[in-house]
């Protein structure tokens, strides 16, 4: 090496995880083996900091100064990242750690400390144009004019990587102060644009003084009077539905809701549009006497439209307008080569259709995506989860896919975190056994301390104004102990208490469905040996409740209950009687009476109904639920 050559801090800061993100883990492992075997390069460092390496097999790799791995070159036949380029980085790191001989036992070089105040927002537009190109800035400015939302996550000692969650992709700044080492799951065509948008999101958070580890911001855009008028029209129509109720609302109101949903979507108000569309679906389900009509859900959707309009006009940094209205939901982003770990499957549907949602964790970005499939049910047939388990999806059976690793070069992710995978001969998708993939999930997806997770859920905005994101709370829980497994025959529900590996408890709760009749039997058999449970986690009455999707047992097997064979005729033990919950019972009664008001219609409730509401309010007051009582009391 040249004695006067500057030290490449960017190369020393690249951890094995960062290299794996920029290339892939297989290349990193192979490069490390080559280096350990003595097949590393002879390194030469130029005066400007450029690093070159000559390999025993004749290949020559180069890492130019002031640029990332994308600018690296190699004379081998590989068209992208290759083992020579990765091996040159590792060899350079070992040389600076005092292990120039290449022994595999030497410690990795210590990465430079991340400055406490470092932020990607420090990059100015000139730097962005110089590294990413003017075209990326031009494309990003078009998005800026219409506005977008983002979640910024600042570096911490536990996770020193700055990260931005954009509506349809995630951007990670792997090396502080360097734009050449940015990783995103977006394809190359939009990678530069996504990086610019991520920098601008950090810049917005910096200017507003949002210094918390995680913050959500709105960037750019203008408030639209036509959008507000469309939202007003939707709420007025919802008020008409509330007066008439599901019982008396005719087809005109249902048609009006569908039309209003389309108008809202055309103005990029996708979350209110989805609520209006779901409300129309509830009306249709009631009049068609379908089992998916739910009076409580019907009332919740009416309240959601009002809540989103009110929250969109409030000056709140906690819930930005775009998060309330879903102005970015239509964004679709093709993903580069992604590796996803399946977290199970949920089988549902109606009398004439079956659905299967496969949940896939993207460890590189810390989010869960959902792959959706739908089948029509032939007349006279039943079509359960066990019947669907053999259906082919992405070249594998649904049974295999729900407990597998999926690697794809043809995936597209929506803002709502629904993933679509196109079939093709060029862009391949492979499905392999899951193995220990759950062990490698990041801390945000793998939960050991259930009490800490419960506290984190308490800080979230109310559900009616949060983004309508698929699999928002799907997590993998590390389990130390399973207690009190039992079946409530009246509610057709299996419940168990579980203790987290690092503290806290949660209740596993699964309900019987004729679409997955053997699910409870399979779950009851797997729970005693469970070491991990994947499921949707929510807060309920001050505790955590988990709706399970898959269970990993002590022998390493992954059980997906919804796809289990059987008719549900197993003999399940009765549970320990639950402790009385007076406040919960009163709240349930109040919710039931208000949902019934929406179901019947305020213009059609019987004369005695007012007394029922007053009794519910009085019961809440007796238990010091004054705020809730004031919300339902007819005199206020």
Coordinates of C-alpha atoms in Angstrom, one line a residue:
X1 CA 0.0 0.0 0.0
X2 CA 1.0 3.6 -0.6
X3 CA 2.1 5.1 2.7
X4 CA 0.6 8.5 1.9
X5 CA -2.7 7.0 0.8
X6 CA -5.7 8.2 2.8
X7 CA -7.7 5.7 4.9
X8 CA -11.0 4.7 3.3
X9 CA -13.4 5.2 6.3
X10 CA -16.3 4.2 4.1
X11 CA -14.9 0.7 3.5
X12 CA -14.0 0.2 7.1
X13 CA -17.6 1.1 8.1
X14 CA -19.1 -1.6 6.0
X15 CA -20.3 -4.4 8.3
X16 CA -21.0 -7.9 7.0
X17 CA -24.8 -7.1 7.2
X18 CA -24.2 -4.0 5.1
X19 CA -22.2 -5.9 2.5
X20 CA -24.9 -8.6 2.4
X21 CA -27.6 -5.9 1.8
X22 CA -25.5 -4.3 -1.0
X23 CA -24.7 -7.7 -2.6
X24 CA -26.0 -10.9 -1.0
X25 CA -25.0 -13.0 2.0
X26 CA -23.8 -15.9 -0.1
X27 CA -21.2 -13.7 -1.9
X28 CA -20.0 -12.3 1.4
X29 CA -19.5 -15.9 2.8
X30 CA -17.7 -17.1 -0.3
X31 CA -15.4 -14.0 -0.3
X32 CA -14.5 -14.6 3.3
X33 CA -13.7 -18.2 2.6
X34 CA -11.5 -17.2 -0.3
X35 CA -9.7 -14.8 1.9
X36 CA -9.2 -17.4 4.7
X37 CA -7.9 -19.9 2.1
X38 CA -5.1 -17.4 1.0
X39 CA -6.8 -16.5 -2.3
X40 CA -7.1 -12.8 -1.4
X41 CA -5.8 -10.0 -3.6
X42 CA -2.7 -8.0 -3.6
X43 CA -3.9 -4.5 -2.6
X44 CA -2.7 -1.2 -4.1
X45 CA -4.1 2.1 -2.8
X46 CA -3.8 5.2 -5.0
X47 CA -3.1 8.7 -3.7
X48 CA -6.8 9.7 -4.2
X49 CA -7.9 6.7 -2.1
X50 CA -8.9 4.4 -4.9
X51 CA -8.3 0.7 -4.0
X52 CA -7.3 -2.0 -6.5
X53 CA -6.8 -5.7 -6.0
X54 CA -5.1 -8.3 -8.2
X55 CA -6.3 -11.9 -7.5
X56 CA -4.5 -15.2 -8.0
X57 CA -7.0 -16.2 -10.6
X58 CA -6.1 -13.2 -12.8
X59 CA -9.2 -11.0 -11.9
X60 CA -8.6 -7.4 -11.1
X61 CA -11.1 -5.4 -9.0
X62 CA -11.2 -1.7 -8.3
X63 CA -13.0 0.4 -5.7
X64 CA -12.9 4.0 -6.9
X65 CA -12.6 6.8 -4.3
X66 CA -15.7 8.8 -3.4
X67 CA -18.1 6.2 -4.8
X68 CA -19.9 3.1 -3.5
X69 CA -19.9 -0.5 -4.5
X70 CA -22.2 0.3 -7.5
X71 CA -19.2 2.1 -9.1
X72 CA -16.8 -0.8 -8.4
X73 CA -15.4 -2.7 -11.4
X74 CA -14.0 -6.2 -11.9
X75 CA -12.5 -8.0 -14.9
X76 CA -14.3 -11.2 -14.1
X77 CA -17.4 -12.3 -16.1
X78 CA -19.9 -11.2 -13.4
X79 CA -22.2 -8.4 -14.5
X80 CA -23.0 -7.1 -11.0
X81 CA -21.6 -7.6 -7.6
X82 CA -19.1 -10.4 -7.5
X83 CA -16.9 -12.2 -4.9
X84 CA -13.8 -10.3 -6.1
X85 CA -15.2 -6.9 -5.2
X86 CA -16.5 -8.1 -1.8
X87 CA -13.2 -9.9 -1.1
X88 CA -11.3 -6.7 -1.9
X89 CA -13.4 -4.8 0.7
X90 CA -12.8 -7.6 3.3
X91 CA -9.1 -7.7 2.5
X92 CA -8.8 -3.9 2.9
X93 CA -10.6 -4.1 6.3
X94 CA -8.3 -6.9 7.5
X95 CA -5.2 -5.0 6.4
X96 CA -6.3 -2.1 8.6
X97 CA -7.1 -4.4 11.5
X98 CA -3.5 -5.7 11.6
X99 CA -4.5 -9.0 10.0
X100 CA -2.9 -8.5 6.7
X101 CA -2.0 -12.1 6.6
X102 CA -5.6 -13.1 6.3
X103 CA -6.2 -15.3 9.3
X104 CA -9.8 -15.9 9.9
X105 CA -9.5 -15.5 13.7
X106 CA -8.6 -11.8 13.7
X107 CA -11.2 -9.5 14.9
X108 CA -13.1 -7.4 12.4
X109 CA -11.9 -3.8 12.2
X110 CA -13.8 -1.4 14.5
X111 CA -16.2 0.7 12.5
X112 CA -15.9 4.5 13.0
X113 CA -18.3 5.8 15.6
X114 CA -21.5 7.2 14.2
X115 CA -21.7 11.0 15.1
X116 CA -24.5 11.6 17.5
X117 CA -26.0 14.3 15.4
X118 CA -25.5 12.7 12.0
X119 CA -28.6 12.9 9.7
X120 CA -29.1 12.1 6.0
X121 CA -30.9 15.5 5.9
X122 CA -27.4 17.1 5.9
X123 CA -27.0 16.1 2.2
X124 CA -27.8 19.2 0.0
X125 CA -29.4 19.0 -3.4
X126 CA -26.0 19.6 -5.1
X127 CA -24.6 16.4 -3.5
X128 CA -27.7 14.5 -4.4
X129 CA -27.4 15.5 -8.1
X130 CA -23.7 14.8 -8.1
X131 CA -24.0 11.2 -6.9
X132 CA -27.5 10.2 -8.0
X133 CA -27.9 12.3 -11.1
X134 CA -30.1 15.2 -12.1
X135 CA -32.8 12.9 -13.5
X136 CA -33.4 11.4 -10.0
X137 CA -34.0 14.9 -8.6
X138 CA -36.3 15.8 -11.4
X139 CA -38.4 12.7 -10.8
X140 CA -38.4 13.3 -7.0
X141 CA -39.6 16.9 -7.4
X142 CA -42.7 15.7 -9.2
X143 CA -43.5 13.6 -6.2
X144 CA -42.7 16.5 -3.9
X145 CA -45.2 18.7 -5.6
X146 CA -48.0 16.3 -4.9
X147 CA -46.7 15.5 -1.5
X148 CA -45.8 12.3 0.3
X149 CA -45.5 10.9 3.8
X150 CA -42.5 9.0 5.3
X151 CA -41.4 7.5 8.6
X152 CA -37.8 8.4 9.6
X153 CA -35.8 6.3 12.0
X154 CA -32.7 7.9 13.4
X155 CA -29.5 5.9 14.2
X156 CA -29.2 4.4 17.7
X157 CA -26.4 2.5 19.4
X158 CA -28.5 -0.7 18.9
X159 CA -29.3 0.1 15.2
X160 CA -26.7 2.6 13.8
X161 CA -28.4 2.6 10.4
X162 CA -30.6 5.7 9.5
X163 CA -33.7 4.5 7.7
X164 CA -36.7 6.0 6.0
X165 CA -40.0 4.1 5.3
X166 CA -41.5 5.6 2.2
X167 CA -45.0 4.7 1.0
X168 CA -43.8 1.9 -1.3
X169 CA -40.2 1.1 -0.3
X170 CA -37.6 1.4 2.4
X171 CA -34.3 3.3 2.2
X172 CA -31.3 2.6 4.5
X173 CA -28.2 4.7 4.8
X174 CA -25.6 2.1 5.6
X175 CA -22.5 4.4 6.0
X176 CA -22.8 7.8 7.7
X177 CA -22.1 10.7 5.4
X178 CA -21.9 8.5 2.3
X179 CA -24.5 8.4 -0.5
X180 CA -22.7 5.6 -2.3
X181 CA -23.8 3.1 0.3
X182 CA -27.5 3.5 0.3
X183 CA -29.7 0.3 0.2
X184 CA -33.3 0.3 -0.9
X185 CA -35.6 -2.5 -2.0
X186 CA -36.7 -0.5 -5.0
X187 CA -35.5 -1.6 -8.4
X188 CA -32.6 0.3 -10.1
X189 CA -34.9 2.5 -12.2
X190 CA -36.3 4.3 -9.2
X191 CA -33.6 3.8 -6.7
X192 CA -32.1 7.3 -7.1
X193 CA -35.5 8.9 -6.8
X194 CA -36.3 7.0 -3.6
X195 CA -33.0 8.0 -2.1
X196 CA -33.7 11.7 -2.8
X197 CA -37.2 11.4 -1.3
X198 CA -35.7 9.8 1.8
X199 CA -33.1 12.6 2.2
X200 CA -35.8 15.2 1.9
X201 CA -37.9 13.4 4.5
X202 CA -35.0 13.5 7.0
X203 CA -34.5 17.2 6.1
X204 CA -38.1 17.9 6.9
X205 CA -37.9 16.2 10.2
X206 CA -34.7 18.1 11.0
X207 CA -36.3 21.4 10.2
X208 CA -39.3 20.7 12.3
X209 CA -37.2 19.6 15.3
X210 CA -38.4 16.0 15.4
X211 CA -35.5 14.4 17.1
X212 CA -37.2 11.3 18.4
X213 CA -35.9 7.9 17.3
X214 CA -38.9 7.5 15.0
X215 CA -41.1 10.2 13.5
X216 CA -43.7 10.4 10.7
X217 CA -43.6 13.5 8.5
X218 CA -45.5 15.0 5.5
X219 CA -43.2 16.3 2.9
X220 CA -44.3 18.8 0.2
X221 CA -47.7 19.0 -1.4
X222 CA -50.5 21.4 -0.8
X223 CA -53.9 21.2 0.9
X224 CA -56.7 20.7 -1.7
X225 CA -60.0 22.3 -1.3
X226 CA -61.6 19.8 -3.7
X227 CA -60.3 17.0 -1.6
X228 CA -61.8 18.5 1.5
X229 CA -65.2 18.9 -0.3
X230 CA -65.1 15.3 -1.4
X231 CA -64.4 14.2 2.2
X232 CA -67.3 16.4 3.4
X233 CA -69.6 14.7 0.9
X234 CA -68.5 11.3 2.1
X235 CA -69.3 12.2 5.7
X236 CA -72.7 13.6 4.8
X237 CA -73.5 10.4 3.0
X238 CA -72.3 8.4 6.0
X239 CA -74.7 10.5 8.2
X240 CA -77.6 9.5 6.0
X241 CA -76.6 5.9 6.4
X242 CA -76.4 6.4 10.2
X243 CA -80.0 7.8 10.2
X244 CA -81.4 4.9 8.1
X245 CA -79.2 2.1 9.5
X246 CA -78.2 -1.1 7.8
X247 CA -81.8 -2.4 8.2
X248 CA -83.5 0.5 6.3
X249 CA -80.8 1.8 3.9
X250 CA -81.8 1.1 0.4
X251 CA -79.7 0.3 -2.7
X252 CA -79.5 4.0 -3.5
X253 CA -77.3 4.7 -0.5
X254 CA -75.1 1.7 -1.2
X255 CA -74.6 2.9 -4.8
X256 CA -73.9 6.4 -3.5
X257 CA -71.2 5.0 -1.2
X258 CA -69.5 3.1 -4.0
X259 CA -69.5 6.2 -6.2
X260 CA -68.2 8.3 -3.3
X261 CA -65.4 5.8 -2.7
X262 CA -64.4 6.1 -6.4
X263 CA -64.3 9.9 -6.2
X264 CA -62.2 9.8 -3.0
X265 CA -59.8 7.4 -4.6
X266 CA -59.5 9.6 -7.7
X267 CA -58.3 12.4 -5.4
X268 CA -55.8 10.1 -3.7
X269 CA -57.8 10.0 -0.4
X270 CA -57.4 6.2 -0.3
X271 CA -58.0 5.5 3.4
X272 CA -61.5 7.3 3.5
X273 CA -62.2 5.7 0.1
X274 CA -61.5 2.2 1.5
X275 CA -63.7 3.0 4.5
X276 CA -66.6 4.1 2.3
X277 CA -66.2 1.0 0.1
X278 CA -66.1 -1.3 3.1
X279 CA -69.2 0.5 4.4
X280 CA -71.0 -0.2 1.1
X281 CA -69.8 -3.8 1.4
X282 CA -71.4 -4.1 4.9
X283 CA -74.7 -2.8 3.5
X284 CA -74.6 -5.3 0.7
X285 CA -73.7 -8.1 3.1
X286 CA -76.7 -7.4 5.3
X287 CA -79.2 -7.2 2.4
X288 CA -77.7 -10.4 0.9
X289 CA -77.8 -12.1 4.4
X290 CA -74.1 -12.9 4.1
X291 CA -72.2 -14.1 7.2
X292 CA -69.6 -11.3 6.8
X293 CA -72.0 -8.6 7.9
X294 CA -70.9 -7.4 11.4
X295 CA -73.0 -4.6 13.2
X296 CA -69.9 -3.6 15.2
X297 CA -67.8 -3.3 12.1
X298 CA -70.6 -1.3 10.4
X299 CA -70.6 1.2 13.3
X300 CA -66.9 1.4 13.3
X301 CA -66.7 2.3 9.7
X302 CA -69.2 5.1 10.2
X303 CA -67.1 6.5 13.0
X304 CA -63.9 6.1 10.9
X305 CA -65.1 8.5 8.2
X306 CA -65.9 11.2 10.8
X307 CA -62.6 10.6 12.6
X308 CA -60.5 10.8 9.5
X309 CA -62.1 14.1 8.4
X310 CA -61.6 15.6 11.9
X311 CA -58.0 14.4 12.2
X312 CA -57.1 15.6 8.7
X313 CA -58.0 19.2 9.7
X314 CA -56.2 19.1 13.0
X315 CA -52.8 20.7 13.3
X316 CA -51.0 17.6 14.7
X317 CA -47.5 16.4 14.1
X318 CA -48.4 13.0 15.7
X319 CA -50.8 12.0 12.9
X320 CA -49.9 13.8 9.6
X321 CA -52.6 14.5 7.1
X322 CA -51.2 12.0 4.6
X323 CA -51.3 9.2 7.1
X324 CA -54.9 10.0 7.9
X325 CA -56.1 10.2 4.3
X326 CA -53.7 7.8 2.6
X327 CA -52.6 10.2 -0.1
X328 CA -49.7 7.9 -1.1
X329 CA -51.6 4.5 -1.1
X330 CA -51.7 4.2 -4.9
X331 CA -47.9 4.0 -5.2
X332 CA -46.5 0.8 -6.6
X333 CA -42.8 0.1 -6.6
X334 CA -41.0 -2.9 -8.3
X335 CA -38.6 -4.4 -5.8
X336 CA -35.0 -5.5 -6.5
X337 CA -34.1 -9.1 -5.6
X338 CA -35.8 -9.7 -2.2
X339 CA -35.7 -12.5 0.3
X340 CA -38.9 -13.0 2.3
X341 CA -39.6 -15.3 5.2
X342 CA -43.1 -16.7 5.5
X343 CA -45.0 -16.2 8.7
X344 CA -48.0 -18.4 8.1
X345 CA -51.3 -18.0 6.3
X346 CA -54.9 -16.9 7.0
X347 CA -57.8 -18.6 5.2
X348 CA -61.1 -16.7 5.0
X349 CA -63.8 -15.8 2.6
X350 CA -67.6 -15.9 2.1
X351 CA -70.1 -18.4 1.0
X352 CA -69.0 -18.1 -2.7
X353 CA -65.3 -17.4 -2.4
X354 CA -62.2 -18.4 -0.4
X355 CA -59.2 -16.2 0.3
X356 CA -55.7 -17.0 1.4
X357 CA -53.3 -14.3 2.8
X358 CA -49.7 -15.4 3.1
X359 CA -47.6 -13.2 5.4
X360 CA -44.0 -12.6 4.3
X361 CA -41.4 -10.8 6.5
X362 CA -38.9 -8.7 4.7
X363 CA -36.0 -8.8 7.1
X364 CA -33.9 -6.2 5.3
X365 CA -36.6 -3.5 5.8
X366 CA -38.3 -4.8 8.9
X367 CA -41.8 -4.9 7.4
X368 CA -44.3 -7.6 6.7
X369 CA -45.9 -7.9 3.3
X370 CA -49.0 -9.9 2.3
X371 CA -49.5 -12.1 -0.8
X372 CA -53.2 -12.5 -1.5
X373 CA -55.0 -15.1 -3.5
X374 CA -58.7 -15.7 -4.1
X375 CA -60.7 -18.7 -5.4
X376 CA -64.4 -19.1 -6.3
X377 CA -66.2 -21.9 -4.5
X378 CA -68.0 -24.2 -6.9
X379 CA -71.6 -24.7 -6.0
X380 CA -72.1 -27.6 -3.7
X381 CA -68.5 -27.7 -2.6
X382 CA -67.0 -26.7 0.8
X383 CA -63.3 -25.8 -0.1
X384 CA -61.5 -25.6 3.3
X385 CA -58.0 -24.5 4.1
X386 CA -56.9 -28.1 3.9
X387 CA -58.3 -28.3 0.3
X388 CA -56.4 -25.1 -0.6
X389 CA -53.1 -26.3 0.9
X390 CA -52.3 -28.2 -2.3
X391 CA -53.1 -25.3 -4.7
X392 CA -50.0 -24.1 -6.5
X393 CA -48.7 -20.5 -6.0
X394 CA -45.4 -19.3 -7.3
X395 CA -44.6 -22.8 -8.3
X396 CA -45.1 -24.3 -4.9
X397 CA -48.1 -25.6 -2.9
X398 CA -49.8 -23.1 -0.6
X399 CA -48.8 -25.5 2.3
X400 CA -45.1 -25.1 1.4
X401 CA -45.3 -21.4 0.6
X402 CA -46.8 -20.6 4.0
X403 CA -43.7 -22.0 5.7
X404 CA -40.9 -21.1 3.3
X405 CA -38.2 -18.7 2.2
X406 CA -39.1 -16.8 -1.0
X407 CA -36.5 -15.2 -3.1
X408 CA -37.9 -13.1 -6.0
X409 CA -36.7 -10.8 -8.7
X410 CA -40.2 -9.9 -9.9
X411 CA -42.0 -8.6 -6.8
X412 CA -43.9 -5.3 -6.6
X413 CA -44.9 -3.7 -3.3
X414 CA -47.9 -1.4 -2.8
X415 CA -48.1 1.4 -0.2
X416 CA -50.5 -0.8 1.7
X417 CA -47.8 -3.5 1.9
X418 CA -49.5 -5.9 -0.4
X419 CA -46.9 -7.8 -2.6
X420 CA -47.5 -9.1 -6.1
X421 CA -45.1 -11.5 -7.7
X422 CA -45.2 -11.9 -11.5
X423 CA -44.5 -15.2 -13.1
X424 CA -41.8 -15.2 -15.8
X425 CA -38.8 -17.1 -17.1
X426 CA -36.3 -14.2 -16.9
X427 CA -37.1 -12.8 -13.4
X428 CA -37.2 -16.0 -11.3
X429 CA -38.8 -16.7 -8.0
X430 CA -37.6 -19.6 -5.8
X431 CA -39.3 -21.2 -2.8
X432 CA -37.2 -23.1 -0.3
X433 CA -37.8 -24.5 3.2
X434 CA -38.0 -21.9 6.0
X435 CA -35.4 -23.4 8.3
X436 CA -34.2 -20.9 11.0
X437 CA -35.2 -17.8 9.1
X438 CA -37.3 -16.5 12.0
X439 CA -34.1 -16.4 14.2
X440 CA -32.6 -13.8 11.8
X441 CA -35.5 -11.4 11.8
X442 CA -34.8 -7.9 13.1
X443 CA -35.9 -6.8 16.6
X444 CA -38.8 -4.9 15.2
X445 CA -40.4 -8.1 13.9
X446 CA -39.1 -10.6 16.5
X447 CA -40.5 -9.8 20.0
X448 CA -39.1 -11.3 23.2
X449 CA -40.1 -8.7 25.7
X450 CA -43.9 -8.7 25.5
X451 CA -44.3 -6.1 28.2
X452 CA -42.1 -3.6 26.3
X453 CA -44.1 -4.3 23.1
X454 CA -47.3 -3.6 24.9
X455 CA -46.0 -0.3 26.0
X456 CA -44.9 0.6 22.5
X457 CA -48.5 -0.1 21.2
X458 CA -49.9 2.4 23.8
X459 CA -48.1 5.3 22.0
X460 CA -49.9 4.7 18.7
X461 CA -52.7 6.9 17.3
X462 CA -56.2 5.5 17.5
X463 CA -57.0 2.9 14.9
X464 CA -59.7 4.9 13.0
X465 CA -57.0 7.4 11.9
X466 CA -54.0 5.2 11.4
X467 CA -52.9 4.2 7.9
X468 CA -54.8 1.1 6.5
X469 CA -51.7 -1.1 6.3
X470 CA -51.9 -4.8 5.8
X471 CA -50.2 -6.9 8.5
X472 CA -49.4 -3.7 10.5
X473 CA -49.0 -5.7 13.7
X474 CA -47.9 -9.1 12.5
X475 CA -44.9 -10.2 14.7
X476 CA -43.0 -13.3 15.7
X477 CA -43.1 -13.8 19.5
X478 CA -40.4 -15.7 21.3
X479 CA -42.1 -17.9 23.8
X480 CA -40.6 -19.2 27.1
X481 CA -43.7 -20.9 28.5
X482 CA -47.3 -21.8 27.4
X483 CA -50.0 -21.9 30.1
X484 CA -53.7 -22.7 30.5
X485 CA -54.5 -23.9 27.0
X486 CA -58.3 -24.4 26.7
X487 CA -61.4 -24.2 24.5
X488 CA -64.4 -22.0 25.2
X489 CA -67.2 -24.0 23.6
X490 CA -69.8 -21.2 23.7
X491 CA -67.5 -18.7 21.9
X492 CA -65.9 -21.5 19.8
X493 CA -62.5 -20.0 20.8
X494 CA -59.2 -21.5 21.8
X495 CA -57.2 -19.4 24.4
X496 CA -53.9 -19.8 26.0
X497 CA -51.6 -17.6 28.0
X498 CA -47.9 -17.4 26.9
X499 CA -44.9 -15.9 28.6
X500 CA -42.3 -14.0 26.5
X501 CA -38.7 -15.1 26.5
X502 CA -37.6 -11.8 27.9
X503 CA -40.6 -11.0 30.1
X504 CA -44.3 -10.1 29.8
X505 CA -47.3 -12.2 28.9
X506 CA -49.9 -12.4 26.2
X507 CA -53.1 -14.3 25.4
X508 CA -53.2 -16.4 22.3
X509 CA -56.8 -16.4 21.0
X510 CA -58.1 -18.2 17.9
X511 CA -61.7 -18.5 16.8
X512 CA -63.3 -21.4 14.9
X513 CA -64.1 -20.9 11.3
X514 CA -65.8 -23.4 8.9
X515 CA -63.3 -22.3 6.3
X516 CA -60.5 -23.7 8.4
X517 CA -62.2 -26.4 10.6
X518 CA -59.1 -28.2 11.9
X519 CA -57.2 -25.0 12.8
X520 CA -58.0 -25.1 16.5
X521 CA -57.1 -28.8 16.8
X522 CA -53.7 -28.2 15.1
X523 CA -53.1 -25.1 17.2
X524 CA -53.9 -27.0 20.5
X525 CA -51.5 -29.8 19.5
X526 CA -48.7 -27.4 18.7
X527 CA -48.9 -24.9 21.6
X528 CA -47.4 -27.0 24.4
X529 CA -44.2 -27.3 22.4
X530 CA -44.2 -23.8 21.0
X531 CA -40.9 -21.8 21.0
X532 CA -42.1 -19.1 18.6
X533 CA -45.6 -17.9 17.5
X534 CA -46.2 -15.7 14.4
X535 CA -49.5 -13.7 14.6
X536 CA -51.2 -10.4 14.6
X537 CA -50.7 -8.7 18.0
X538 CA -53.1 -6.2 19.4
X539 CA -53.9 -4.5 22.7
X540 CA -57.1 -5.5 24.5
X541 CA -58.2 -4.5 28.0
X542 CA -54.6 -3.4 28.9
X543 CA -53.0 -6.7 27.8
X544 CA -51.7 -8.3 24.5
X545 CA -53.8 -10.6 22.4
X546 CA -52.3 -12.7 19.6
X547 CA -54.3 -14.1 16.7
X548 CA -51.9 -16.9 15.6
X549 CA -50.9 -17.6 12.0
X550 CA -48.1 -20.1 12.5
X551 CA -46.2 -21.9 15.4
X552 CA -42.7 -23.1 15.5
X553 CA -42.2 -26.0 17.9
X554 CA -39.2 -27.2 19.8
X555 CA -38.3 -29.8 17.1
X556 CA -38.0 -27.0 14.5
X557 CA -41.2 -27.8 12.7
X558 CA -43.5 -24.9 11.5
X559 CA -47.2 -25.5 12.0
X560 CA -49.7 -23.5 9.9
X561 CA -53.1 -24.2 11.6
X562 CA -55.3 -22.8 8.9
X563 CA -54.0 -25.4 6.4
X564 CA -54.2 -28.4 8.7
X565 CA -56.3 -31.4 7.5
X566 CA -59.2 -32.6 9.5
X567 CA -62.9 -31.8 10.2
X568 CA -62.5 -30.1 13.6
X569 CA -63.9 -33.0 15.6
X570 CA -61.0 -33.2 18.1
X571 CA -61.7 -33.1 21.8
X572 CA -60.4 -29.9 23.3
X573 CA -60.0 -29.3 27.0
X574 CA -62.0 -26.6 28.7
X575 CA -60.0 -23.6 29.9
X576 CA -59.5 -22.2 33.3
X577 CA -62.5 -20.0 34.1
X578 CA -61.6 -16.3 33.3
X579 CA -61.4 -13.8 36.0
X580 CA -64.4 -11.4 36.2
X581 CA -63.9 -8.1 34.3
X582 CA -66.6 -5.7 35.4
X583 CA -65.3 -2.7 33.4
X584 CA -64.8 -4.8 30.3
X585 CA -68.4 -6.1 30.6
X586 CA -69.8 -2.6 30.9
X587 CA -67.7 -1.4 27.9
X588 CA -68.9 -4.3 25.8
X589 CA -72.5 -3.5 26.7
X590 CA -72.0 0.2 25.8
X591 CA -70.4 -0.7 22.4
X592 CA -73.2 -3.2 21.7
X593 CA -75.9 -0.7 22.3
X594 CA -74.2 2.0 20.2
X595 CA -73.6 -0.5 17.4
X596 CA -77.3 -1.5 17.5
X597 CA -78.2 2.2 17.1
X598 CA -76.2 2.3 13.9
X599 CA -77.6 -1.0 12.7
X600 CA -81.2 0.0 13.2
X601 CA -80.7 3.6 12.2
X602 CA -81.1 6.6 14.5
X603 CA -84.4 7.5 12.7
X604 CA -85.8 4.1 13.5
X605 CA -84.8 3.1 17.0
X606 CA -87.7 2.2 19.3
X607 CA -88.9 4.5 22.1
X608 CA -87.3 2.4 24.8
X609 CA -83.8 2.6 23.2
X610 CA -83.0 5.9 24.7
X611 CA -83.4 4.4 28.2
X612 CA -81.0 1.5 27.3
X613 CA -78.3 4.0 26.2
X614 CA -78.9 6.0 29.4
X615 CA -78.4 2.8 31.5
X616 CA -75.2 2.0 29.6
X617 CA -73.9 5.6 30.4
X618 CA -74.8 5.3 34.0
X619 CA -73.0 1.9 34.3
X620 CA -69.9 3.5 32.9
X621 CA -70.1 6.4 35.4
X622 CA -70.3 4.0 38.3
X623 CA -67.0 2.5 37.2
X624 CA -65.5 5.9 36.7
X625 CA -65.6 5.8 32.9
X626 CA -66.7 9.4 32.7
X627 CA -65.3 10.2 29.3
X628 CA -66.9 7.1 27.7
X629 CA -70.2 7.8 29.5
X630 CA -70.3 11.3 28.1
X631 CA -69.8 9.9 24.6
X632 CA -72.9 7.7 24.8
X633 CA -75.2 9.7 27.1
X634 CA -78.2 11.0 25.1
X635 CA -78.4 14.1 27.2
X636 CA -75.0 15.4 26.2

